[in-house]
Structures are given as structure tokens and as C-alpha cells.
Short mmCIF file of N, CA, C and O and ligand atoms in Angstrom, two decimals:
data_model
loop_
_atom_site.label_atom_id
_atom_site.label_comp_id
_atom_site.label_asym_id
_atom_site.label_seq_id
_atom_site.Cartn_x
_atom_site.Cartn_y
_atom_site.Cartn_z
N MET H 1 -47.14 90.52 2.29
CA MET H 1 -47.57 89.56 3.29
C MET H 1 -46.86 88.24 3.04
O MET H 1 -46.72 87.80 1.90
N THR H 2 -46.41 87.60 4.08
CA THR H 2 -45.76 86.32 3.90
C THR H 2 -46.74 85.22 4.26
O THR H 2 -47.74 85.44 4.92
N SER H 3 -46.43 84.00 3.82
CA SER H 3 -47.34 82.91 4.09
C SER H 3 -47.21 82.48 5.55
O SER H 3 -46.16 82.61 6.16
N SER H 4 -48.30 81.94 6.09
CA SER H 4 -48.24 81.44 7.45
C SER H 4 -47.86 79.97 7.41
O SER H 4 -47.86 79.34 6.35
N SER H 5 -47.59 79.40 8.57
CA SER H 5 -47.20 78.00 8.59
C SER H 5 -48.35 77.09 8.16
O SER H 5 -48.14 75.96 7.78
N SER H 6 -49.62 77.63 8.22
CA SER H 6 -50.75 76.80 7.82
C SER H 6 -51.06 76.97 6.33
O SER H 6 -52.03 76.40 5.85
N ALA H 7 -50.25 77.75 5.61
CA ALA H 7 -50.51 77.97 4.19
C ALA H 7 -50.39 76.64 3.44
O ALA H 7 -49.54 75.81 3.77
N PRO H 8 -51.27 76.44 2.42
CA PRO H 8 -51.20 75.18 1.68
C PRO H 8 -49.87 75.05 0.93
O PRO H 8 -49.30 76.05 0.50
N THR H 9 -49.38 73.84 0.82
CA THR H 9 -48.11 73.61 0.12
C THR H 9 -48.33 73.07 -1.28
O THR H 9 -47.38 72.87 -2.02
N SER H 10 -49.58 72.81 -1.63
CA SER H 10 -49.88 72.36 -2.99
C SER H 10 -51.22 72.95 -3.42
O SER H 10 -52.08 73.24 -2.58
N PRO H 11 -51.38 73.13 -4.75
CA PRO H 11 -52.59 73.79 -5.24
C PRO H 11 -53.83 72.93 -5.09
O PRO H 11 -53.75 71.70 -5.07
N THR H 12 -54.97 73.59 -5.05
CA THR H 12 -56.27 72.92 -5.07
C THR H 12 -56.94 73.25 -6.40
O THR H 12 -56.99 74.41 -6.78
N GLY H 13 -57.47 72.24 -7.05
CA GLY H 13 -58.25 72.47 -8.27
C GLY H 13 -57.57 71.96 -9.51
O GLY H 13 -56.52 71.32 -9.47
N GLU H 14 -58.23 72.28 -10.63
CA GLU H 14 -57.80 71.81 -11.95
C GLU H 14 -56.85 72.84 -12.56
O GLU H 14 -57.10 74.05 -12.46
N LEU H 15 -55.76 72.36 -13.16
CA LEU H 15 -54.85 73.28 -13.85
C LEU H 15 -55.55 73.82 -15.09
O LEU H 15 -55.93 73.06 -15.98
N VAL H 16 -55.75 75.15 -15.15
CA VAL H 16 -56.50 75.74 -16.26
C VAL H 16 -55.63 76.67 -17.13
O VAL H 16 -55.98 76.93 -18.28
N ILE H 17 -54.55 77.19 -16.59
CA ILE H 17 -53.66 78.08 -17.35
C ILE H 17 -52.23 77.81 -16.91
O ILE H 17 -51.97 77.67 -15.70
N ARG H 18 -51.30 77.77 -17.88
CA ARG H 18 -49.88 77.70 -17.53
C ARG H 18 -49.14 78.59 -18.53
O ARG H 18 -49.29 78.42 -19.74
N THR H 19 -48.36 79.53 -18.01
CA THR H 19 -47.66 80.46 -18.90
C THR H 19 -46.41 80.99 -18.19
O THR H 19 -46.13 80.61 -17.06
N ILE H 20 -45.65 81.81 -18.91
CA ILE H 20 -44.44 82.39 -18.32
C ILE H 20 -44.63 83.90 -18.21
O ILE H 20 -45.08 84.55 -19.16
N ALA H 21 -44.29 84.47 -17.05
CA ALA H 21 -44.37 85.92 -16.84
C ALA H 21 -43.22 86.58 -17.61
O ALA H 21 -42.05 86.23 -17.40
N MET H 22 -43.57 87.51 -18.48
CA MET H 22 -42.59 88.12 -19.40
C MET H 22 -42.27 89.56 -18.98
O MET H 22 -43.05 90.21 -18.27
N PRO H 23 -41.13 90.10 -19.47
CA PRO H 23 -40.75 91.47 -19.09
C PRO H 23 -41.83 92.51 -19.42
O PRO H 23 -42.00 93.47 -18.67
N ALA H 24 -42.57 92.30 -20.50
CA ALA H 24 -43.61 93.28 -20.87
C ALA H 24 -44.72 93.36 -19.84
O ALA H 24 -45.51 94.31 -19.84
N ASP H 25 -44.80 92.35 -18.96
CA ASP H 25 -45.86 92.32 -17.95
C ASP H 25 -45.39 92.88 -16.60
O ASP H 25 -46.12 92.79 -15.61
N ALA H 26 -44.19 93.47 -16.59
CA ALA H 26 -43.61 93.95 -15.32
C ALA H 26 -43.90 95.43 -15.10
O ALA H 26 -44.09 96.20 -16.04
N ASN H 27 -43.89 95.82 -13.82
CA ASN H 27 -44.00 97.23 -13.46
C ASN H 27 -42.60 97.83 -13.29
O ASN H 27 -41.59 97.17 -13.53
N ALA H 28 -42.56 99.10 -12.85
CA ALA H 28 -41.28 99.80 -12.76
C ALA H 28 -40.35 99.18 -11.71
O ALA H 28 -39.14 99.41 -11.73
N ASN H 29 -40.92 98.42 -10.79
CA ASN H 29 -40.09 97.74 -9.77
C ASN H 29 -39.49 96.44 -10.29
O ASN H 29 -38.71 95.79 -9.60
N GLY H 30 -39.94 96.02 -11.48
CA GLY H 30 -39.46 94.75 -12.02
C GLY H 30 -40.33 93.57 -11.61
O GLY H 30 -40.06 92.44 -12.03
N ASP H 31 -41.38 93.82 -10.81
CA ASP H 31 -42.32 92.75 -10.47
C ASP H 31 -43.45 92.73 -11.51
O ASP H 31 -43.67 93.71 -12.22
N ILE H 32 -44.16 91.63 -11.53
CA ILE H 32 -45.26 91.50 -12.49
C ILE H 32 -46.49 92.27 -11.99
O ILE H 32 -46.82 92.24 -10.80
N PHE H 33 -47.16 92.95 -12.91
CA PHE H 33 -48.38 93.70 -12.58
C PHE H 33 -49.45 92.78 -12.01
O PHE H 33 -49.72 91.71 -12.58
N GLY H 34 -50.11 93.25 -10.94
CA GLY H 34 -51.24 92.49 -10.41
C GLY H 34 -52.34 92.33 -11.45
O GLY H 34 -53.01 91.30 -11.49
N GLY H 35 -52.53 93.32 -12.28
CA GLY H 35 -53.59 93.25 -13.29
C GLY H 35 -53.36 92.16 -14.31
O GLY H 35 -54.30 91.51 -14.78
N TRP H 36 -52.08 91.95 -14.66
CA TRP H 36 -51.77 90.84 -15.59
C TRP H 36 -52.13 89.51 -14.95
O TRP H 36 -52.75 88.65 -15.59
N LEU H 37 -51.74 89.37 -13.68
CA LEU H 37 -52.02 88.11 -13.00
C LEU H 37 -53.53 87.89 -12.86
O LEU H 37 -54.03 86.79 -13.09
N MET H 38 -54.25 88.95 -12.54
CA MET H 38 -55.71 88.84 -12.43
C MET H 38 -56.32 88.42 -13.76
O MET H 38 -57.29 87.65 -13.80
N SER H 39 -55.78 88.93 -14.87
CA SER H 39 -56.36 88.56 -16.17
C SER H 39 -56.11 87.08 -16.46
O SER H 39 -56.98 86.40 -17.01
N GLN H 40 -54.94 86.56 -16.06
CA GLN H 40 -54.69 85.13 -16.24
C GLN H 40 -55.67 84.32 -15.40
O GLN H 40 -56.21 83.30 -15.85
N MET H 41 -55.91 84.79 -14.17
CA MET H 41 -56.83 84.07 -13.29
C MET H 41 -58.26 84.13 -13.82
O MET H 41 -59.01 83.16 -13.74
N ASP H 42 -58.63 85.27 -14.38
CA ASP H 42 -59.97 85.44 -14.96
C ASP H 42 -60.14 84.49 -16.15
O ASP H 42 -61.16 83.80 -16.28
N LEU H 43 -59.11 84.41 -16.99
CA LEU H 43 -59.17 83.49 -18.14
C LEU H 43 -59.28 82.05 -17.66
O LEU H 43 -60.06 81.26 -18.18
N GLY H 44 -58.47 81.72 -16.66
CA GLY H 44 -58.48 80.35 -16.15
C GLY H 44 -59.82 79.97 -15.54
O GLY H 44 -60.35 78.88 -15.80
N GLY H 45 -60.38 80.89 -14.76
CA GLY H 45 -61.69 80.62 -14.17
C GLY H 45 -62.76 80.49 -15.26
O GLY H 45 -63.67 79.65 -15.15
N ALA H 46 -62.63 81.29 -16.32
CA ALA H 46 -63.61 81.24 -17.41
C ALA H 46 -63.55 79.89 -18.13
O ALA H 46 -64.58 79.38 -18.59
N ILE H 47 -62.36 79.31 -18.21
CA ILE H 47 -62.24 77.99 -18.85
C ILE H 47 -63.04 76.96 -18.06
O ILE H 47 -63.79 76.17 -18.63
N LEU H 48 -62.91 77.00 -16.73
CA LEU H 48 -63.67 76.05 -15.92
C LEU H 48 -65.17 76.37 -16.00
O LEU H 48 -66.00 75.46 -16.10
N ALA H 49 -65.52 77.65 -15.99
CA ALA H 49 -66.94 78.04 -16.06
C ALA H 49 -67.58 77.59 -17.38
O ALA H 49 -68.69 77.06 -17.40
N ARG H 50 -66.86 77.78 -18.48
CA ARG H 50 -67.39 77.35 -19.79
C ARG H 50 -67.60 75.86 -19.81
O ARG H 50 -68.60 75.36 -20.34
N GLY H 51 -66.64 75.13 -19.27
CA GLY H 51 -66.76 73.68 -19.24
C GLY H 51 -67.89 73.22 -18.34
O GLY H 51 -68.47 72.16 -18.56
N THR H 52 -68.20 74.00 -17.34
CA THR H 52 -69.28 73.65 -16.42
C THR H 52 -70.65 73.97 -17.02
O THR H 52 -71.57 73.16 -16.95
N ALA H 53 -70.75 75.16 -17.63
CA ALA H 53 -72.05 75.62 -18.14
C ALA H 53 -72.32 75.15 -19.56
O ALA H 53 -73.47 75.22 -20.02
N HIS H 54 -71.29 74.73 -20.28
CA HIS H 54 -71.42 74.35 -21.69
C HIS H 54 -72.05 75.49 -22.49
O HIS H 54 -72.95 75.28 -23.30
N SER H 55 -71.58 76.71 -22.20
CA SER H 55 -72.07 77.87 -22.94
C SER H 55 -71.07 79.00 -22.80
O SER H 55 -70.07 78.86 -22.08
N ARG H 56 -71.38 80.12 -23.45
CA ARG H 56 -70.58 81.32 -23.21
C ARG H 56 -70.75 81.75 -21.76
O ARG H 56 -71.80 81.50 -21.15
N VAL H 57 -69.74 82.42 -21.24
CA VAL H 57 -69.84 82.94 -19.87
C VAL H 57 -69.24 84.35 -19.86
O VAL H 57 -68.46 84.73 -20.74
N THR H 58 -69.61 85.11 -18.83
CA THR H 58 -68.97 86.40 -18.60
C THR H 58 -68.70 86.56 -17.10
O THR H 58 -69.40 85.97 -16.28
N THR H 59 -67.67 87.32 -16.79
CA THR H 59 -67.32 87.55 -15.39
C THR H 59 -68.22 88.64 -14.82
O THR H 59 -68.32 89.73 -15.40
N VAL H 60 -68.86 88.36 -13.68
CA VAL H 60 -69.71 89.39 -13.07
C VAL H 60 -69.09 89.95 -11.81
O VAL H 60 -69.38 91.10 -11.43
N ALA H 61 -68.23 89.18 -11.12
CA ALA H 61 -67.65 89.69 -9.87
C ALA H 61 -66.34 88.99 -9.55
O ALA H 61 -66.14 87.82 -9.91
N ILE H 62 -65.47 89.74 -8.89
CA ILE H 62 -64.22 89.18 -8.37
C ILE H 62 -64.15 89.60 -6.91
O ILE H 62 -64.21 90.80 -6.60
N ASP H 63 -64.03 88.62 -6.03
CA ASP H 63 -64.02 88.90 -4.58
C ASP H 63 -62.80 88.28 -3.93
O ASP H 63 -62.28 87.25 -4.39
N GLY H 64 -62.42 88.88 -2.82
CA GLY H 64 -61.42 88.26 -1.95
C GLY H 64 -60.10 87.99 -2.63
O GLY H 64 -59.45 86.98 -2.35
N MET H 65 -59.68 88.91 -3.51
CA MET H 65 -58.40 88.71 -4.19
C MET H 65 -57.27 89.05 -3.23
O MET H 65 -57.26 90.14 -2.65
N SER H 66 -56.35 88.12 -3.03
CA SER H 66 -55.20 88.36 -2.15
C SER H 66 -53.92 88.11 -2.91
O SER H 66 -53.75 87.04 -3.52
N PHE H 67 -53.05 89.10 -2.86
CA PHE H 67 -51.72 88.96 -3.48
C PHE H 67 -50.76 88.62 -2.35
O PHE H 67 -50.47 89.45 -1.49
N LEU H 68 -50.29 87.39 -2.33
CA LEU H 68 -49.53 86.86 -1.19
C LEU H 68 -48.03 87.04 -1.36
O LEU H 68 -47.31 87.25 -0.39
N ARG H 69 -47.55 86.92 -2.59
CA ARG H 69 -46.12 87.06 -2.89
C ARG H 69 -45.98 87.70 -4.27
O ARG H 69 -46.85 87.52 -5.13
N PRO H 70 -44.85 88.39 -4.53
CA PRO H 70 -44.66 88.93 -5.88
C PRO H 70 -44.39 87.82 -6.90
O PRO H 70 -43.92 86.75 -6.55
N VAL H 71 -44.74 88.14 -8.15
CA VAL H 71 -44.39 87.26 -9.28
C VAL H 71 -43.22 87.92 -9.99
O VAL H 71 -43.22 89.14 -10.22
N ASN H 72 -42.21 87.14 -10.32
CA ASN H 72 -41.01 87.66 -10.97
C ASN H 72 -41.02 87.35 -12.47
O ASN H 72 -41.60 86.35 -12.90
N VAL H 73 -40.34 88.19 -13.23
CA VAL H 73 -40.15 87.90 -14.67
C VAL H 73 -39.48 86.53 -14.79
O VAL H 73 -38.52 86.23 -14.06
N GLY H 74 -40.02 85.71 -15.66
CA GLY H 74 -39.46 84.37 -15.89
C GLY H 74 -40.12 83.28 -15.06
O GLY H 74 -39.90 82.09 -15.33
N ASP H 75 -40.94 83.66 -14.08
CA ASP H 75 -41.65 82.63 -13.31
C ASP H 75 -42.63 81.88 -14.22
O ASP H 75 -43.28 82.49 -15.09
N ILE H 76 -42.74 80.59 -13.99
CA ILE H 76 -43.82 79.83 -14.63
C ILE H 76 -45.04 79.99 -13.73
O ILE H 76 -45.00 79.66 -12.54
N VAL H 77 -46.10 80.55 -14.32
CA VAL H 77 -47.32 80.84 -13.56
C VAL H 77 -48.39 79.81 -13.92
O VAL H 77 -48.69 79.61 -15.10
N SER H 78 -48.93 79.17 -12.90
CA SER H 78 -49.98 78.18 -13.11
C SER H 78 -51.22 78.60 -12.33
O SER H 78 -51.11 78.94 -11.15
N CYS H 79 -52.37 78.56 -12.99
CA CYS H 79 -53.63 78.88 -12.33
C CYS H 79 -54.46 77.61 -12.18
O CYS H 79 -54.60 76.84 -13.14
N TYR H 80 -54.97 77.42 -10.98
CA TYR H 80 -55.79 76.25 -10.65
C TYR H 80 -57.16 76.75 -10.25
O TYR H 80 -57.28 77.73 -9.50
N ALA H 81 -58.19 76.08 -10.73
CA ALA H 81 -59.56 76.54 -10.47
C ALA H 81 -60.42 75.39 -9.96
O ALA H 81 -60.27 74.25 -10.42
N HIS H 82 -61.30 75.71 -9.01
CA HIS H 82 -62.29 74.72 -8.62
C HIS H 82 -63.62 75.41 -8.31
O HIS H 82 -63.65 76.58 -7.89
N LEU H 83 -64.68 74.67 -8.56
CA LEU H 83 -66.03 75.19 -8.44
C LEU H 83 -66.43 75.24 -6.97
O LEU H 83 -66.38 74.22 -6.28
N LEU H 84 -66.83 76.44 -6.52
CA LEU H 84 -67.32 76.56 -5.14
C LEU H 84 -68.82 76.35 -5.07
O LEU H 84 -69.33 75.86 -4.07
N GLY H 85 -69.52 76.77 -6.13
CA GLY H 85 -70.97 76.62 -6.11
C GLY H 85 -71.60 77.08 -7.42
O GLY H 85 -71.00 77.86 -8.16
N VAL H 86 -72.81 76.57 -7.67
CA VAL H 86 -73.55 76.94 -8.89
C VAL H 86 -74.92 77.46 -8.47
O VAL H 86 -75.61 76.83 -7.67
N GLY H 87 -75.29 78.63 -8.99
CA GLY H 87 -76.62 79.17 -8.77
C GLY H 87 -77.50 78.83 -9.95
O GLY H 87 -77.30 77.81 -10.62
N ARG H 88 -78.49 79.72 -10.23
CA ARG H 88 -79.34 79.44 -11.39
C ARG H 88 -78.58 79.70 -12.69
O ARG H 88 -78.51 78.83 -13.55
N THR H 89 -77.98 80.91 -12.75
CA THR H 89 -77.21 81.25 -13.97
C THR H 89 -75.73 81.48 -13.65
O THR H 89 -74.94 81.68 -14.57
N SER H 90 -75.38 81.50 -12.37
CA SER H 90 -74.02 81.90 -11.99
C SER H 90 -73.21 80.72 -11.44
O SER H 90 -73.79 79.73 -10.97
N MET H 91 -71.89 80.89 -11.51
CA MET H 91 -70.96 79.90 -10.97
C MET H 91 -69.87 80.64 -10.22
O MET H 91 -69.27 81.58 -10.76
N LYS H 92 -69.63 80.25 -8.96
CA LYS H 92 -68.56 80.85 -8.19
C LYS H 92 -67.37 79.91 -8.21
O LYS H 92 -67.50 78.72 -7.88
N ILE H 93 -66.22 80.45 -8.60
CA ILE H 93 -65.04 79.63 -8.83
C ILE H 93 -63.86 80.22 -8.07
O ILE H 93 -63.60 81.43 -8.13
N ARG H 94 -63.19 79.36 -7.34
CA ARG H 94 -61.98 79.74 -6.61
C ARG H 94 -60.80 79.53 -7.55
O ARG H 94 -60.65 78.46 -8.14
N VAL H 95 -59.98 80.57 -7.71
CA VAL H 95 -58.78 80.44 -8.56
C VAL H 95 -57.55 80.75 -7.71
O VAL H 95 -57.51 81.76 -7.00
N GLU H 96 -56.58 79.87 -7.80
CA GLU H 96 -55.29 80.07 -7.13
C GLU H 96 -54.21 80.19 -8.20
O GLU H 96 -54.23 79.47 -9.19
N ALA H 97 -53.26 81.10 -7.98
CA ALA H 97 -52.09 81.18 -8.87
C ALA H 97 -50.86 80.75 -8.08
O ALA H 97 -50.66 81.19 -6.93
N TRP H 98 -50.08 79.89 -8.70
CA TRP H 98 -48.84 79.39 -8.12
C TRP H 98 -47.72 79.66 -9.10
O TRP H 98 -47.94 79.68 -10.32
N VAL H 99 -46.50 79.85 -8.60
CA VAL H 99 -45.36 80.04 -9.51
C VAL H 99 -44.25 79.05 -9.20
O VAL H 99 -44.08 78.59 -8.07
N GLN H 100 -43.51 78.77 -10.28
CA GLN H 100 -42.24 78.05 -10.16
C GLN H 100 -41.18 79.05 -10.56
O GLN H 100 -41.21 79.59 -11.67
N ARG H 101 -40.26 79.37 -9.65
CA ARG H 101 -39.20 80.33 -9.95
C ARG H 101 -38.16 79.69 -10.87
O ARG H 101 -38.15 78.47 -11.07
N PHE H 102 -37.22 80.51 -11.36
CA PHE H 102 -36.11 79.98 -12.17
C PHE H 102 -35.36 78.91 -11.39
O PHE H 102 -34.96 77.89 -11.92
N THR H 103 -35.13 79.21 -10.12
CA THR H 103 -34.42 78.26 -9.28
C THR H 103 -35.33 77.09 -8.98
O THR H 103 -36.54 77.25 -8.90
N ASP H 104 -34.74 75.91 -8.85
CA ASP H 104 -35.56 74.75 -8.50
C ASP H 104 -35.97 74.86 -7.05
O ASP H 104 -35.15 74.88 -6.16
N GLY H 105 -37.20 74.94 -6.82
CA GLY H 105 -37.71 75.01 -5.45
C GLY H 105 -39.15 74.59 -5.49
O GLY H 105 -39.68 74.27 -6.55
N PRO H 106 -39.81 74.60 -4.35
CA PRO H 106 -41.22 74.20 -4.34
C PRO H 106 -42.08 75.24 -5.03
O PRO H 106 -41.71 76.42 -5.07
N PRO H 107 -43.23 74.85 -5.58
CA PRO H 107 -44.15 75.84 -6.12
C PRO H 107 -44.61 76.78 -5.01
O PRO H 107 -44.77 76.36 -3.86
N LEU H 108 -44.77 78.05 -5.37
CA LEU H 108 -45.15 79.07 -4.38
C LEU H 108 -46.53 79.60 -4.70
O LEU H 108 -46.83 79.97 -5.84
N HIS H 109 -47.35 79.67 -3.66
CA HIS H 109 -48.71 80.19 -3.81
C HIS H 109 -48.62 81.72 -3.81
O HIS H 109 -48.18 82.31 -2.82
N VAL H 110 -49.01 82.37 -4.91
CA VAL H 110 -48.83 83.82 -5.00
C VAL H 110 -50.13 84.62 -4.90
O VAL H 110 -50.11 85.76 -4.43
N THR H 111 -51.22 84.05 -5.38
CA THR H 111 -52.48 84.83 -5.41
C THR H 111 -53.67 83.88 -5.35
O THR H 111 -53.58 82.75 -5.83
N GLU H 112 -54.77 84.40 -4.80
CA GLU H 112 -56.02 83.62 -4.82
C GLU H 112 -57.19 84.59 -4.85
O GLU H 112 -57.06 85.76 -4.46
N GLY H 113 -58.30 84.09 -5.34
CA GLY H 113 -59.51 84.92 -5.38
C GLY H 113 -60.71 84.09 -5.80
O GLY H 113 -60.57 82.97 -6.31
N ASN H 114 -61.88 84.67 -5.55
CA ASN H 114 -63.14 84.02 -5.94
C ASN H 114 -63.75 84.82 -7.09
O ASN H 114 -63.99 86.03 -6.95
N LEU H 115 -64.00 84.14 -8.19
CA LEU H 115 -64.56 84.81 -9.36
C LEU H 115 -65.93 84.23 -9.66
O LEU H 115 -66.12 83.01 -9.58
N THR H 116 -66.87 85.11 -9.98
CA THR H 116 -68.22 84.66 -10.31
C THR H 116 -68.47 84.92 -11.79
O THR H 116 -68.22 86.01 -12.30
N TYR H 117 -68.94 83.88 -12.45
CA TYR H 117 -69.25 83.94 -13.89
C TYR H 117 -70.74 83.69 -14.08
O TYR H 117 -71.36 82.98 -13.29
N VAL H 118 -71.29 84.27 -15.14
CA VAL H 118 -72.69 84.05 -15.49
C VAL H 118 -72.74 83.41 -16.88
O VAL H 118 -72.04 83.85 -17.81
N ALA H 119 -73.55 82.36 -17.00
CA ALA H 119 -73.77 81.74 -18.31
C ALA H 119 -74.64 82.68 -19.13
O ALA H 119 -75.66 83.17 -18.64
N ILE H 120 -74.22 82.95 -20.35
CA ILE H 120 -74.97 83.90 -21.19
C ILE H 120 -75.25 83.28 -22.56
O ILE H 120 -74.51 82.42 -23.04
N ASP H 121 -76.33 83.80 -23.17
CA ASP H 121 -76.67 83.37 -24.53
C ASP H 121 -75.96 84.28 -25.54
O ASP H 121 -75.15 85.14 -25.16
N THR H 122 -76.28 84.12 -26.80
CA THR H 122 -75.57 84.88 -27.83
C THR H 122 -75.90 86.37 -27.80
O THR H 122 -75.18 87.18 -28.39
N ASP H 123 -76.99 86.73 -27.08
CA ASP H 123 -77.31 88.15 -26.91
C ASP H 123 -76.70 88.73 -25.63
O ASP H 123 -76.98 89.88 -25.27
N GLY H 124 -75.95 87.90 -24.90
CA GLY H 124 -75.33 88.37 -23.67
C GLY H 124 -76.28 88.35 -22.48
O GLY H 124 -75.99 88.94 -21.44
N LYS H 125 -77.42 87.66 -22.62
CA LYS H 125 -78.41 87.59 -21.54
C LYS H 125 -78.16 86.32 -20.71
O LYS H 125 -77.88 85.25 -21.28
N PRO H 126 -78.32 86.44 -19.36
CA PRO H 126 -78.11 85.26 -18.53
C PRO H 126 -79.09 84.14 -18.88
O PRO H 126 -80.24 84.41 -19.22
N HIS H 127 -78.59 82.92 -18.82
CA HIS H 127 -79.50 81.77 -18.96
C HIS H 127 -79.05 80.68 -17.99
O HIS H 127 -77.90 80.67 -17.55
N PRO H 128 -79.94 79.77 -17.64
CA PRO H 128 -79.62 78.77 -16.62
C PRO H 128 -78.40 77.94 -17.02
O PRO H 128 -78.21 77.61 -18.19
N VAL H 129 -77.60 77.63 -16.01
CA VAL H 129 -76.44 76.77 -16.22
C VAL H 129 -76.95 75.39 -16.60
O VAL H 129 -77.77 74.81 -15.89
N LYS H 130 -76.46 74.88 -17.75
CA LYS H 130 -76.83 73.52 -18.17
C LYS H 130 -75.78 72.59 -17.58
O LYS H 130 -74.61 72.73 -17.91
N ARG H 131 -76.17 71.72 -16.71
CA ARG H 131 -75.18 70.86 -16.06
C ARG H 131 -75.25 69.44 -16.56
O ARG H 131 -76.29 69.00 -16.96
C1 COA M 1 -73.37 89.47 -16.00
C2 COA M 1 -74.63 90.07 -16.59
C3 COA M 1 -74.96 89.37 -17.93
C4 COA M 1 -75.76 89.76 -15.59
O1 COA M 1 -76.90 90.35 -16.07
P1 COA M 1 -78.08 90.77 -15.05
O2 COA M 1 -79.20 91.25 -15.86
O3 COA M 1 -77.51 91.62 -13.99
O4 COA M 1 -78.50 89.34 -14.47
P2 COA M 1 -79.07 88.93 -13.07
O5 COA M 1 -79.36 90.08 -12.17
O6 COA M 1 -80.17 87.97 -13.38
O7 COA M 1 -77.85 88.12 -12.41
C5 COA M 1 -77.40 86.92 -13.02
C6 COA M 1 -76.65 86.13 -11.96
O8 COA M 1 -75.48 86.85 -11.59
C7 COA M 1 -75.45 87.00 -10.18
N1 COA M 1 -74.81 88.29 -9.88
C8 COA M 1 -75.13 89.49 -10.38
N2 COA M 1 -74.31 90.41 -9.88
C9 COA M 1 -73.46 89.78 -9.06
C10 COA M 1 -72.37 90.19 -8.24
N3 COA M 1 -71.99 91.47 -8.17
N4 COA M 1 -71.73 89.25 -7.52
C11 COA M 1 -72.08 87.96 -7.56
N5 COA M 1 -73.11 87.48 -8.34
C12 COA M 1 -73.78 88.41 -9.05
C13 COA M 1 -76.91 86.97 -9.74
O9 COA M 1 -77.03 86.61 -8.38
C14 COA M 1 -77.44 85.89 -10.68
O10 COA M 1 -77.07 84.62 -10.18
P3 COA M 1 -78.09 83.33 -10.19
O11 COA M 1 -78.85 83.34 -11.49
O12 COA M 1 -77.19 82.14 -10.10
O13 COA M 1 -78.98 83.50 -9.01
C15 COA M 1 -74.55 91.61 -16.81
O14 COA M 1 -74.47 92.24 -15.52
C16 COA M 1 -73.32 91.98 -17.61
O15 COA M 1 -73.32 91.80 -18.83
N6 COA M 1 -72.27 92.49 -16.95
C17 COA M 1 -71.00 92.81 -17.64
C18 COA M 1 -70.13 91.55 -17.71
C19 COA M 1 -68.79 91.87 -18.33
O16 COA M 1 -68.70 92.61 -19.27
N7 COA M 1 -67.76 91.22 -17.77
C20 COA M 1 -66.42 91.45 -18.20
C21 COA M 1 -65.78 92.48 -17.32
S1 COA M 1 -64.79 93.62 -18.24
#
């Protein structure tokens, strides 16, 4: 899928992860695995969730994940996260992944999704988000 003319040209949210896509993360086509990218987004969202809840968190759901463009080996991948809402024990966080290719060009929006985290205690039981 290609971006539409109304696609955002800059990320929304806090920069939570920045890394480089490596050959070990590629599939047989030479593109980066969607699962690797999702794990970076999950980690990035968890960083924002931990900072919000001031406790351990766990991922309970991932919704609306869209892969908009491929990620290439060597791309600088940046994940941006912002809080969509807080429930009693849960937090819904929007995570966007953007890349900077080897060539100098504008950052490209490659993936987005909504991740829900639950604040948990040391036994893994949900507890209210401390704000
Ligand atoms: C997350 C977990 C602790 C929740 O435990 P639970 O006993 O189901 O807790 P609850 O039913 O009280 O739900 C807790 C919160 O999560 C929300 N929730 C539960 N399932 C959800 C889902 N599929 N989507 C969105 N929110 C969900 C509930 O609405 C509730 O939110 P609120 O307190 O803000 O109203 C438990 O399901 C769990 O440990 N899951 C595995 C998590 C994990 O291992 N993640 C890593 C993936 S490999």
C-alpha cells in the first residue's frame, strides 16, 4: 500500500526507540520481517506505558496494525508513541514507526498500530494505573 496525499509527513508522539534494521532481521526477499518491527513497536509502547503507570506492564492487545511501506536493511527505525487513553488498569498507546533510508530523504512512515498495556504487580496481576 502506498501513502495517500493526506498521509502525515512527520511523526506524532514521543521518540521511544531508535535502532538500525540489520540483515539478521530480514526475510528471504531482503525486506525486514514484520514481526521484528512489531517487537520494536511493542518495546517502544511499553516504555511509554511504564513511564505512565510507574509500574511493570504487560501487553494485552495489539489492534489496527498497518504495514504501509517495507523496511530495508540499514534503515534507521524510529518508534514514536503517544497515549490514547487510560482505563482502570490499562493504557492504550498509539505507536508509529518511521524510517530514514541510507539515502538522504524525508523520514518515511512505515507502520502504525494501537497497543494496549496493563499495569501489573510482581505477581503479574492487574492493578490500577498510578498517575
Ligand atoms: C494482561 C493480563 C494481566 C490481564 O489479566 P485479566 O485477569 O484478564 O485482567 P482484566 O480482565 O481485569 O483486564 C485488565 C484490563 O485489560 C483490559 N483488557 C483485557 N483484555 C483486553 C483486550 N483483549 N483488549 C483490550 N483491553 C483488554 C481490560 O479491559 C482491563 O482494562 P481496565 O482495567 O482499564 O478496565 C492477563 O490477561 C495476562 O497476563 N495476559 C498475558 C500478557 C502477556 O503475556 N503479554 C505478552 C504477550 S507474549
